[in-house]
mmCIF file of C-alpha atoms and ligand atoms in Angstrom:
data_model
loop_
_atom_site.group_PDB
_atom_site.id
_atom_site.type_symbol
_atom_site.label_atom_id
_atom_site.label_comp_id
_atom_site.label_asym_id
_atom_site.label_seq_id
_atom_site.Cartn_x
_atom_site.Cartn_y
_atom_site.Cartn_z
ATOM 1 C CA MET A 1 13.152 162.088 2.011
ATOM 2 C CA ALA A 2 17.332 161.839 1.844
ATOM 3 C CA LEU A 3 19.134 163.750 4.889
ATOM 4 C CA ARG A 4 21.753 166.153 4.119
ATOM 5 C CA PRO A 5 25.261 164.999 5.049
ATOM 6 C CA PRO A 6 26.712 166.766 8.034
ATOM 7 C CA SER A 7 28.393 170.435 6.956
ATOM 8 C CA ARG A 8 31.553 169.475 4.837
ATOM 9 C CA GLY A 9 33.271 172.704 5.489
ATOM 10 C CA LEU A 10 33.661 175.472 2.870
ATOM 11 C CA LEU A 11 32.931 173.865 -0.664
ATOM 12 C CA ILE A 12 33.843 175.850 -3.793
ATOM 13 C CA LEU A 13 33.567 174.564 -7.193
ATOM 14 C CA GLY A 14 36.087 176.195 -9.315
ATOM 15 C CA ILE A 15 35.899 176.488 -13.219
ATOM 16 C CA GLU A 16 39.149 177.428 -15.621
ATOM 17 C CA THR A 17 38.878 178.406 -19.223
ATOM 18 C CA SER A 18 41.440 180.961 -19.665
ATOM 19 C CA CYS A 19 43.707 179.386 -22.163
ATOM 20 C CA ASP A 20 43.653 175.793 -23.849
ATOM 21 C CA GLU A 21 42.181 173.652 -20.970
ATOM 22 C CA THR A 22 38.597 173.481 -19.617
ATOM 23 C CA ALA A 23 38.576 172.824 -16.218
ATOM 24 C CA ALA A 24 36.499 171.963 -13.020
ATOM 25 C CA ALA A 25 36.982 170.914 -9.629
ATOM 26 C CA VAL A 26 36.008 170.988 -6.182
ATOM 27 C CA VAL A 27 38.035 171.964 -2.869
ATOM 28 C CA ARG A 28 37.165 172.021 0.546
ATOM 29 C CA ASN A 29 38.459 175.187 2.670
ATOM 30 C CA GLY A 30 40.843 176.081 0.035
ATOM 31 C CA LEU A 31 43.161 173.043 0.856
ATOM 32 C CA THR A 32 41.453 169.691 0.126
ATOM 33 C CA VAL A 33 41.074 168.630 -3.617
ATOM 34 C CA LEU A 34 38.062 166.670 -3.902
ATOM 35 C CA SER A 35 38.110 166.290 -7.714
ATOM 36 C CA SER A 36 39.996 168.117 -10.466
ATOM 37 C CA GLU A 37 38.913 167.023 -13.946
ATOM 38 C CA VAL A 38 40.828 169.068 -16.915
ATOM 39 C CA ALA A 39 39.737 168.197 -20.593
ATOM 40 C CA SER A 40 42.867 169.086 -22.853
ATOM 41 C CA GLN A 41 42.570 170.974 -26.176
ATOM 42 C CA VAL A 42 45.921 169.767 -27.132
ATOM 43 C CA ARG A 43 44.736 167.661 -29.791
ATOM 44 C CA THR A 44 42.711 170.710 -31.451
ATOM 45 C CA HIS A 45 45.489 172.954 -31.005
ATOM 46 C CA ALA A 46 48.444 170.438 -32.338
ATOM 47 C CA PRO A 47 48.231 170.973 -35.934
ATOM 48 C CA TYR A 48 48.529 174.338 -35.665
ATOM 49 C CA GLY A 49 51.523 174.580 -33.695
ATOM 50 C CA GLY A 50 49.608 176.903 -30.894
ATOM 51 C CA VAL A 51 46.494 177.869 -29.443
ATOM 52 C CA VAL A 52 44.136 179.294 -32.099
ATOM 53 C CA PRO A 53 41.614 181.761 -29.518
ATOM 54 C CA GLU A 54 38.723 180.898 -31.945
ATOM 55 C CA LEU A 55 38.799 177.253 -31.468
ATOM 56 C CA ALA A 56 39.533 177.308 -27.931
ATOM 57 C CA GLY A 57 36.370 179.174 -27.176
ATOM 58 C CA ARG A 58 34.299 176.915 -29.135
ATOM 59 C CA LYS A 59 36.284 173.787 -27.212
ATOM 60 C CA HIS A 60 35.402 175.400 -23.836
ATOM 61 C CA LEU A 61 31.594 176.004 -24.786
ATOM 62 C CA GLU A 62 31.522 171.891 -25.594
ATOM 63 C CA ASN A 63 33.482 170.811 -22.773
ATOM 64 C CA LEU A 64 32.074 172.999 -19.625
ATOM 65 C CA ILE A 65 28.841 171.252 -18.776
ATOM 66 C CA PRO A 66 30.519 167.713 -19.137
ATOM 67 C CA VAL A 67 33.684 168.591 -17.168
ATOM 68 C CA VAL A 68 31.627 170.617 -14.533
ATOM 69 C CA LYS A 69 29.512 167.351 -13.994
ATOM 70 C CA ALA A 70 32.508 165.110 -13.772
ATOM 71 C CA ALA A 71 33.778 167.516 -11.310
ATOM 72 C CA LEU A 72 30.723 167.203 -9.127
ATOM 73 C CA ASP A 73 30.018 163.580 -9.325
ATOM 74 C CA GLU A 74 33.799 162.618 -8.294
ATOM 75 C CA ALA A 75 33.487 164.524 -5.343
ATOM 76 C CA GLY A 76 29.745 163.688 -4.464
ATOM 77 C CA VAL A 77 28.883 167.230 -4.094
ATOM 78 C CA GLU A 78 25.295 168.724 -5.052
ATOM 79 C CA PRO A 79 25.031 172.448 -6.029
ATOM 80 C CA ARG A 80 23.028 172.997 -2.991
ATOM 81 C CA ASP A 81 26.172 171.950 -0.950
ATOM 82 C CA LEU A 82 28.445 174.666 -2.757
ATOM 83 C CA ALA A 83 29.604 177.923 -0.770
ATOM 84 C CA ALA A 84 30.418 179.681 -4.278
ATOM 85 C CA VAL A 85 31.463 179.586 -7.802
ATOM 86 C CA ALA A 86 34.687 180.740 -8.658
ATOM 87 C CA ILE A 87 35.944 181.560 -11.858
ATOM 88 C CA THR A 88 38.845 182.752 -13.519
ATOM 89 C CA SER A 89 38.159 186.565 -14.815
ATOM 90 C CA SER A 90 41.896 187.336 -16.235
ATOM 91 C CA PRO A 91 44.462 187.381 -17.715
ATOM 92 C CA GLY A 92 43.908 184.979 -20.493
ATOM 93 C CA LEU A 93 42.265 184.906 -23.991
ATOM 94 C CA LEU A 94 39.443 187.061 -24.237
ATOM 95 C CA GLY A 95 37.029 184.655 -25.985
ATOM 96 C CA ALA A 96 37.751 181.773 -23.682
ATOM 97 C CA LEU A 97 37.411 183.693 -20.554
ATOM 98 C CA LEU A 98 33.989 184.930 -22.006
ATOM 99 C CA VAL A 99 32.771 181.695 -22.469
ATOM 100 C CA GLY A 100 34.063 180.544 -18.607
ATOM 101 C CA THR A 101 32.693 183.748 -17.097
ATOM 102 C CA THR A 102 29.383 183.304 -18.798
ATOM 103 C CA PHE A 103 28.947 179.764 -17.865
ATOM 104 C CA ALA A 104 30.122 180.326 -14.312
ATOM 105 C CA LYS A 105 27.517 183.412 -14.129
ATOM 106 C CA SER A 106 24.584 181.282 -15.248
ATOM 107 C CA LEU A 107 25.285 178.668 -13.010
ATOM 108 C CA ALA A 108 25.659 180.717 -9.840
ATOM 109 C CA MET A 109 22.688 182.555 -11.179
ATOM 110 C CA GLY A 110 20.647 179.495 -11.546
ATOM 111 C CA TRP A 111 21.907 177.702 -8.341
ATOM 112 C CA SER A 112 21.544 181.193 -6.199
ATOM 113 C CA LEU A 113 25.412 181.020 -5.196
ATOM 114 C CA PRO A 114 28.179 183.985 -4.816
ATOM 115 C CA LEU A 115 30.307 184.054 -7.689
ATOM 116 C CA VAL A 116 33.970 184.919 -7.118
ATOM 117 C CA GLU A 117 36.537 186.093 -9.772
ATOM 118 C CA VAL A 118 40.180 184.643 -9.413
ATOM 119 C CA ASN A 119 43.402 186.224 -11.075
ATOM 120 C CA HIS A 120 44.432 183.227 -12.956
ATOM 121 C CA LEU A 121 48.343 184.035 -11.756
ATOM 122 C CA HIS A 122 46.979 184.169 -8.570
ATOM 123 C CA ALA A 123 45.691 180.849 -8.432
ATOM 124 C CA HIS A 124 49.055 179.613 -10.151
ATOM 125 C CA ALA A 125 51.404 181.373 -7.141
ATOM 126 C CA LEU A 126 48.814 179.776 -4.626
ATOM 127 C CA SER A 127 48.698 176.095 -6.031
ATOM 128 C CA ILE A 128 50.722 174.869 -3.703
ATOM 129 C CA PHE A 129 48.464 174.939 -0.968
ATOM 130 C CA ILE A 130 46.155 172.501 -2.548
ATOM 131 C CA ASP A 131 48.985 169.961 -2.705
ATOM 132 C CA ARG A 132 49.116 169.337 0.875
ATOM 133 C CA ARG A 133 51.915 172.185 1.324
ATOM 134 C CA ARG A 134 51.404 175.180 3.853
ATOM 135 C CA PRO A 135 54.809 177.598 2.983
ATOM 136 C CA ARG A 136 54.857 180.552 5.712
ATOM 137 C CA PHE A 137 53.917 183.871 4.507
ATOM 138 C CA PRO A 138 55.795 185.948 3.357
ATOM 139 C CA PHE A 139 57.353 183.904 0.263
ATOM 140 C CA LEU A 140 58.468 184.888 -3.203
ATOM 141 C CA SER A 141 56.515 182.956 -6.074
ATOM 142 C CA LEU A 142 57.724 182.287 -9.482
ATOM 143 C CA VAL A 143 55.020 181.596 -12.246
ATOM 144 C CA ALA A 144 56.309 180.519 -15.082
ATOM 145 C CA SER A 145 53.674 179.426 -18.013
ATOM 146 C CA GLY A 146 52.714 179.995 -21.368
ATOM 147 C CA GLY A 147 51.285 183.358 -21.154
ATOM 148 C CA HIS A 148 53.448 184.927 -18.166
ATOM 149 C CA THR A 149 56.787 184.537 -16.223
ATOM 150 C CA SER A 150 56.422 186.328 -13.151
ATOM 151 C CA LEU A 151 57.629 186.923 -9.747
ATOM 152 C CA PHE A 152 55.150 187.712 -6.740
ATOM 153 C CA GLU A 153 56.032 188.740 -3.259
ATOM 154 C CA VAL A 154 53.124 186.924 -1.452
ATOM 155 C CA THR A 155 52.342 187.992 1.849
ATOM 156 C CA SER A 156 49.322 186.659 2.876
ATOM 157 C CA PRO A 157 46.483 184.714 0.004
ATOM 158 C CA LEU A 158 45.063 188.107 -0.951
ATOM 159 C CA GLN A 159 48.115 190.026 -1.079
ATOM 160 C CA LEU A 160 50.356 189.454 -3.993
ATOM 161 C CA LYS A 161 52.690 192.359 -5.279
ATOM 162 C CA LEU A 162 54.107 191.822 -8.593
ATOM 163 C CA VAL A 163 58.073 192.288 -8.435
ATOM 164 C CA GLY A 164 59.419 191.133 -11.770
ATOM 165 C CA ARG A 165 58.221 189.873 -14.891
ATOM 166 C CA THR A 166 59.556 189.030 -18.450
ATOM 167 C CA ARG A 167 59.762 192.183 -20.530
ATOM 168 C CA ASP A 168 59.151 190.149 -23.736
ATOM 169 C CA ASP A 169 58.366 186.374 -24.084
ATOM 170 C CA ALA A 170 57.198 184.188 -21.339
ATOM 171 C CA ALA A 171 59.386 181.243 -20.255
ATOM 172 C CA GLY A 172 56.335 178.816 -22.148
ATOM 173 C CA GLU A 173 55.848 180.979 -24.891
ATOM 174 C CA VAL A 174 59.758 180.520 -26.191
ATOM 175 C CA ILE A 175 59.517 177.236 -25.377
ATOM 176 C CA ASP A 176 56.811 176.304 -27.591
ATOM 177 C CA LYS A 177 58.087 178.570 -30.448
ATOM 178 C CA ILE A 178 61.323 177.011 -30.314
ATOM 179 C CA ALA A 179 59.904 173.320 -30.098
ATOM 180 C CA LYS A 180 57.504 174.400 -33.208
ATOM 181 C CA PHE A 181 60.582 176.239 -35.457
ATOM 182 C CA LEU A 182 62.299 172.452 -34.344
ATOM 183 C CA GLY A 183 59.285 170.791 -35.676
ATOM 184 C CA LEU A 184 58.438 168.999 -32.356
ATOM 185 C CA GLY A 185 55.010 169.608 -32.088
ATOM 186 C CA TYR A 186 52.798 171.449 -29.516
ATOM 187 C CA PRO A 187 52.796 172.137 -26.487
ATOM 188 C CA GLY A 188 56.462 171.999 -26.861
ATOM 189 C CA GLY A 189 57.575 171.742 -22.319
ATOM 190 C CA PRO A 190 57.324 168.247 -22.058
ATOM 191 C CA VAL A 191 58.988 167.206 -25.451
ATOM 192 C CA ILE A 192 61.977 169.579 -24.988
ATOM 193 C CA ASP A 193 62.430 168.131 -21.455
ATOM 194 C CA SER A 194 62.135 164.923 -22.639
ATOM 195 C CA LEU A 195 64.599 165.210 -25.361
ATOM 196 C CA ALA A 196 66.997 167.135 -23.199
ATOM 197 C CA ARG A 197 67.327 164.203 -20.745
ATOM 198 C CA ASN A 198 69.604 162.649 -23.807
ATOM 199 C CA GLY A 199 71.448 165.910 -24.750
ATOM 200 C CA ASP A 200 74.591 167.695 -23.633
ATOM 201 C CA PRO A 201 73.502 170.816 -21.847
ATOM 202 C CA GLU A 202 76.581 172.394 -22.531
ATOM 203 C CA ALA A 203 76.941 171.929 -26.017
ATOM 204 C CA VAL A 204 75.982 175.177 -27.361
ATOM 205 C CA ARG A 205 76.130 178.168 -25.126
ATOM 206 C CA PHE A 206 73.014 180.216 -25.657
ATOM 207 C CA PRO A 207 72.580 183.738 -23.725
ATOM 208 C CA ARG A 208 70.757 184.173 -20.550
ATOM 209 C CA GLY A 209 68.763 187.425 -20.951
ATOM 210 C CA LEU A 210 69.366 190.151 -18.700
ATOM 211 C CA GLN A 211 72.242 188.232 -16.718
ATOM 212 C CA ARG A 212 74.175 191.121 -15.894
ATOM 213 C CA SER A 213 71.644 193.275 -14.556
ATOM 214 C CA ARG A 214 70.155 193.612 -10.922
ATOM 215 C CA THR A 215 66.474 193.749 -12.095
ATOM 216 C CA SER A 216 64.156 190.889 -11.480
ATOM 217 C CA ASP A 217 62.661 191.127 -14.872
ATOM 218 C CA PHE A 218 63.382 188.311 -17.386
ATOM 219 C CA SER A 219 63.951 188.275 -20.850
ATOM 220 C CA PHE A 220 63.595 185.711 -23.470
ATOM 221 C CA SER A 221 63.647 187.004 -27.013
ATOM 222 C CA GLY A 222 67.000 187.071 -27.314
ATOM 223 C CA LEU A 223 67.638 183.509 -26.575
ATOM 224 C CA LYS A 224 64.965 182.544 -29.257
ATOM 225 C CA THR A 225 66.849 184.486 -31.775
ATOM 226 C CA ALA A 226 69.760 183.030 -30.617
ATOM 227 C CA VAL A 227 68.673 179.567 -31.256
ATOM 228 C CA VAL A 228 66.886 180.396 -34.744
ATOM 229 C CA ASN A 229 70.224 181.815 -35.741
ATOM 230 C CA HIS A 230 72.469 179.109 -34.563
ATOM 231 C CA VAL A 231 70.244 176.531 -36.123
ATOM 232 C CA LEU A 232 69.791 178.340 -39.508
ATOM 233 C CA GLY A 233 73.901 179.653 -39.304
ATOM 234 C CA SER A 234 74.938 175.959 -40.655
ATOM 235 C CA HIS A 235 72.024 175.755 -43.438
ATOM 236 C CA THR A 236 70.421 177.516 -46.197
ATOM 237 C CA ILE A 237 66.950 177.319 -46.963
ATOM 238 C CA ASP A 238 65.035 179.189 -49.138
ATOM 239 C CA GLY A 239 61.768 180.869 -49.787
ATOM 240 C CA PRO A 240 58.816 182.402 -47.365
ATOM 241 C CA LEU A 241 59.159 179.737 -44.679
ATOM 242 C CA ALA A 242 62.650 179.907 -44.281
ATOM 243 C CA ASP A 243 62.458 181.525 -40.900
ATOM 244 C CA HIS A 244 60.065 179.427 -39.653
ATOM 245 C CA TYR A 245 60.896 176.054 -39.599
ATOM 246 C CA ALA A 246 64.645 174.599 -38.776
ATOM 247 C CA PRO A 247 66.522 172.030 -41.408
ATOM 248 C CA PRO A 248 66.344 168.554 -40.144
ATOM 249 C CA LEU A 249 68.614 168.083 -37.800
ATOM 250 C CA ASP A 250 70.201 164.201 -36.220
ATOM 251 C CA GLU A 251 68.754 162.949 -33.390
ATOM 252 C CA GLN A 252 71.866 163.705 -31.123
ATOM 253 C CA ALA A 253 71.370 167.282 -32.531
ATOM 254 C CA ARG A 254 68.361 167.742 -31.643
ATOM 255 C CA CYS A 255 69.016 166.641 -27.945
ATOM 256 C CA ASP A 256 71.811 168.664 -27.968
ATOM 257 C CA LEU A 257 70.227 171.664 -28.796
ATOM 258 C CA ALA A 258 66.916 170.737 -26.657
ATOM 259 C CA ALA A 259 68.975 170.478 -23.801
ATOM 260 C CA SER A 260 71.170 173.481 -24.249
ATOM 261 C CA PHE A 261 68.303 175.703 -25.082
ATOM 262 C CA GLN A 262 66.429 174.566 -21.908
ATOM 263 C CA GLU A 263 69.550 175.222 -19.939
ATOM 264 C CA ALA A 264 69.376 178.633 -20.739
ATOM 265 C CA VAL A 265 65.762 178.853 -19.771
ATOM 266 C CA VAL A 266 66.278 177.305 -16.748
ATOM 267 C CA ASP A 267 69.177 179.188 -15.657
ATOM 268 C CA SER A 268 67.483 182.382 -16.634
ATOM 269 C CA LEU A 269 64.471 181.603 -14.256
ATOM 270 C CA VAL A 270 66.728 180.193 -11.275
ATOM 271 C CA GLU A 271 69.400 183.087 -11.584
ATOM 272 C CA LYS A 272 66.475 185.781 -11.339
ATOM 273 C CA THR A 273 64.304 184.117 -8.745
ATOM 274 C CA ILE A 274 67.264 183.110 -6.233
ATOM 275 C CA GLN A 275 68.662 186.877 -6.560
ATOM 276 C CA ALA A 276 65.067 188.361 -5.902
ATOM 277 C CA ALA A 277 64.350 186.029 -3.184
ATOM 278 C CA CYS A 278 67.729 187.130 -1.265
ATOM 279 C CA ASP A 279 67.291 191.080 -2.104
ATOM 280 C CA ARG A 280 63.835 190.720 -0.502
ATOM 281 C CA ASN A 281 64.989 188.556 2.337
ATOM 282 C CA LEU A 282 62.612 185.764 1.449
ATOM 283 C CA ALA A 283 63.475 181.902 3.021
ATOM 284 C CA THR A 284 60.823 180.379 0.908
ATOM 285 C CA ILE A 285 60.888 180.295 -2.783
ATOM 286 C CA VAL A 286 57.264 178.661 -4.403
ATOM 287 C CA VAL A 287 57.645 177.636 -8.214
ATOM 288 C CA SER A 288 54.574 177.079 -10.205
ATOM 289 C CA GLY A 289 52.719 177.260 -13.616
ATOM 290 C CA GLY A 290 53.109 174.921 -16.459
ATOM 291 C CA VAL A 291 56.710 175.108 -16.844
ATOM 292 C CA ALA A 292 57.541 174.501 -13.318
ATOM 293 C CA ALA A 293 56.720 170.916 -14.298
ATOM 294 C CA ASN A 294 60.073 171.045 -16.397
ATOM 295 C CA SER A 295 62.187 168.243 -14.385
ATOM 296 C CA ARG A 296 65.694 170.506 -15.004
ATOM 297 C CA LEU A 297 64.228 173.615 -13.714
ATOM 298 C CA ARG A 298 62.993 171.631 -10.381
ATOM 299 C CA ILE A 299 66.488 169.775 -9.973
ATOM 300 C CA LYS A 300 68.399 172.914 -10.429
ATOM 301 C CA MET A 301 66.087 175.657 -8.713
ATOM 302 C CA THR A 302 66.071 173.352 -5.442
ATOM 303 C CA ALA A 303 69.645 173.160 -5.624
ATOM 304 C CA ALA A 304 70.457 176.628 -6.126
ATOM 305 C CA GLY A 305 68.037 177.379 -3.525
ATOM 306 C CA SER A 306 69.609 175.070 -0.937
ATOM 307 C CA SER A 307 72.806 176.850 -1.710
ATOM 308 C CA ALA A 308 71.777 180.179 -0.987
ATOM 309 C CA GLY A 309 69.692 179.085 2.187
ATOM 310 C CA ARG A 310 66.225 178.835 0.548
ATOM 311 C CA ARG A 311 63.792 176.650 0.727
ATOM 312 C CA VAL A 312 62.238 175.666 -2.657
ATOM 313 C CA LEU A 313 58.766 174.597 -3.112
ATOM 314 C CA PHE A 314 57.157 172.974 -6.656
ATOM 315 C CA PRO A 315 53.515 171.891 -6.696
ATOM 316 C CA SER A 316 53.195 168.313 -8.151
ATOM 317 C CA PRO A 317 53.230 168.459 -12.061
ATOM 318 C CA ARG A 318 49.488 167.916 -12.461
ATOM 319 C CA PHE A 319 48.600 171.630 -10.611
ATOM 320 C CA CYS A 320 51.889 173.154 -11.844
ATOM 321 C CA THR A 321 49.861 172.834 -15.483
ATOM 322 C CA ASP A 322 46.501 174.889 -15.970
ATOM 323 C CA ASN A 323 43.687 173.074 -13.323
ATOM 324 C CA ALA A 324 40.663 174.528 -11.938
ATOM 325 C CA ALA A 325 41.788 173.261 -8.043
ATOM 326 C CA MET A 326 44.115 176.054 -7.744
ATOM 327 C CA VAL A 327 41.252 178.661 -8.686
ATOM 328 C CA ALA A 328 38.800 177.152 -6.024
ATOM 329 C CA GLY A 329 41.606 176.850 -3.759
ATOM 330 C CA ALA A 330 42.672 180.731 -4.285
ATOM 331 C CA ALA A 331 38.953 181.376 -4.050
ATOM 332 C CA ALA A 332 38.505 180.328 -0.574
ATOM 333 C CA PRO A 333 39.873 183.245 1.106
ATOM 334 C CA LEU A 334 38.181 185.575 -0.737
ATOM 335 C CA VAL A 335 34.593 183.572 -0.161
ATOM 336 C CA ARG A 336 36.088 183.759 3.355
ATOM 337 C CA GLU A 337 36.095 187.669 3.219
ATOM 338 C CA LYS A 338 32.474 187.716 1.086
ATOM 339 C CA ARG A 339 34.679 189.381 -1.644
ATOM 340 C CA PHE A 340 31.894 188.206 -4.182
ATOM 341 C CA SER A 341 31.346 189.553 -7.685
ATOM 342 C CA SER A 342 28.851 191.214 -9.327
ATOM 343 C CA PHE A 343 27.064 188.968 -12.423
ATOM 344 C CA SER A 344 27.718 191.950 -14.633
ATOM 345 C CA PHE A 345 31.566 192.293 -14.043
ATOM 346 C CA ARG A 346 33.766 191.415 -17.298
ATOM 347 C CA PRO A 347 36.652 189.420 -18.014
ATOM 348 C CA SER A 348 39.677 190.761 -18.820
ATOM 349 C CA ALA A 349 42.662 189.610 -21.248
ATOM 350 C CA ARG A 350 45.156 191.611 -19.486
ATOM 351 C CA MET A 351 45.969 191.260 -15.463
ATOM 352 C CA LYS A 352 43.570 193.358 -13.527
ATOM 353 C CA ASP A 353 44.757 194.597 -10.218
ATOM 354 C CA GLY A 354 44.285 193.150 -7.200
ATOM 355 C CA HIS A 355 41.813 189.998 -7.936
HETATM 356 O O1 KG4 B 1 50.651 176.924 -16.913
HETATM 357 P P1 KG4 B 1 49.859 176.482 -18.005
HETATM 358 O O2 KG4 B 1 49.319 175.315 -18.568
HETATM 359 O O3 KG4 B 1 48.956 177.270 -19.028
HETATM 360 C C1 KG4 B 1 49.259 178.526 -19.097
HETATM 361 O O4 KG4 B 1 48.753 179.380 -18.052
HETATM 362 O O5 KG4 B 1 50.127 179.364 -19.876
HETATM 363 O O6 KG4 B 1 51.570 176.258 -19.078
HETATM 364 C C2 KG4 B 1 51.540 176.014 -20.416
HETATM 365 C C3 KG4 B 1 53.046 175.872 -20.823
HETATM 366 C C4 KG4 B 1 53.354 175.581 -22.218
HETATM 367 O O7 KG4 B 1 53.973 176.685 -22.718
HETATM 368 C C5 KG4 B 1 53.981 174.687 -22.019
HETATM 369 O O8 KG4 B 1 54.684 173.694 -23.034
HETATM 370 C C6 KG4 B 1 54.914 174.481 -20.791
HETATM 371 O O9 KG4 B 1 53.707 174.857 -19.741
HETATM 372 N N1 KG4 B 1 55.181 173.441 -20.064
HETATM 373 C C7 KG4 B 1 56.570 172.983 -19.908
HETATM 374 C C8 KG4 B 1 56.212 171.361 -19.425
HETATM 375 N N2 KG4 B 1 55.034 171.007 -19.403
HETATM 376 C C9 KG4 B 1 54.349 172.103 -19.633
HETATM 377 N N3 KG4 B 1 57.812 173.525 -20.275
HETATM 378 C C10 KG4 B 1 58.749 173.048 -19.777
HETATM 379 N N4 KG4 B 1 58.951 171.554 -19.349
HETATM 380 C C11 KG4 B 1 57.525 170.912 -18.816
HETATM 381 N N5 KG4 B 1 57.845 169.615 -18.674
HETATM 382 ZN ZN1 ZN B 2 48.311 178.942 -16.803
#
């Protein structure tokens, strides 16, 4: 009979299906990533210029078994070595969450393991810990993703207080919508980021939402309208699609537009985040979520933080975009406190209070 290896710490299997990535990961003690598998659905959704919820659910169903198997194999872990199965239960696309939570419940039941629900935004906010960095509590967390733009004051891994959020579009959402309008494909973030490198960020001065207000909330819908009006202003296109697609622009004009638009998104994120950190006297700022992969945001937030005497940390890009290692990481304190979920819990498309 094979001998069991000596105790390998608190091993948690995390599963993430809230949007268009099917992901599974094994993390030890909430800190060390033993495996992190992500099956991206970008190619499925790209022809539609955005995530199609029905297709996302179907793809999760196809991908879950191979992704979980790969995560366990890569980590060299057997189900009996695990302390718990952690699953994102809110917020996200309801169909996608239902597939993931139903699957996680079945695994936990079949393997006689406890089940832990994790909030997707909290997982992003705490993702810095799985990337070998240990910010001191309390810190300010900016989570900027395709569905959310939120500021949290994080006093412990279990206490995250929402102190600001977008009043309309999320930062990633406005980036994806403008990329679609410009015919740049989906997702928009990486392509806008790369076009902007060859453009002039001061070519067009776009509005920065809620700039003169002391609120810690964000607003990006005015920016979206301004970009569309700017592009359509100099052209006339007829027909029902006129408001949805921009006329073709030459290469330099495209790069300048991408850079000027990106600058407005980045400036809004930087200004509100630094202001909130100063108002709350928080010395450390952690920026995460898919938009935190943006190269310009990383440079400008770090520079503004340093001028304001704040330390700014970003997880590496692979832990900024959706992954399951952050889910397994965020679950560790819940497992230690034995905050397990019943098998009858329901996922929620909206933010649930607490975890
Ligand atoms: O966190 P995430 O992977 O999924 C959600 O929870 O929404 O974030 C996805 C968002 C998309 O809007 C995508 O365009 C954006 O992150 N994104 C970026 C970059 N890479 C991904 N935005 C700006 N610059 C990037 N390099
Ligand atoms: Zn996310």
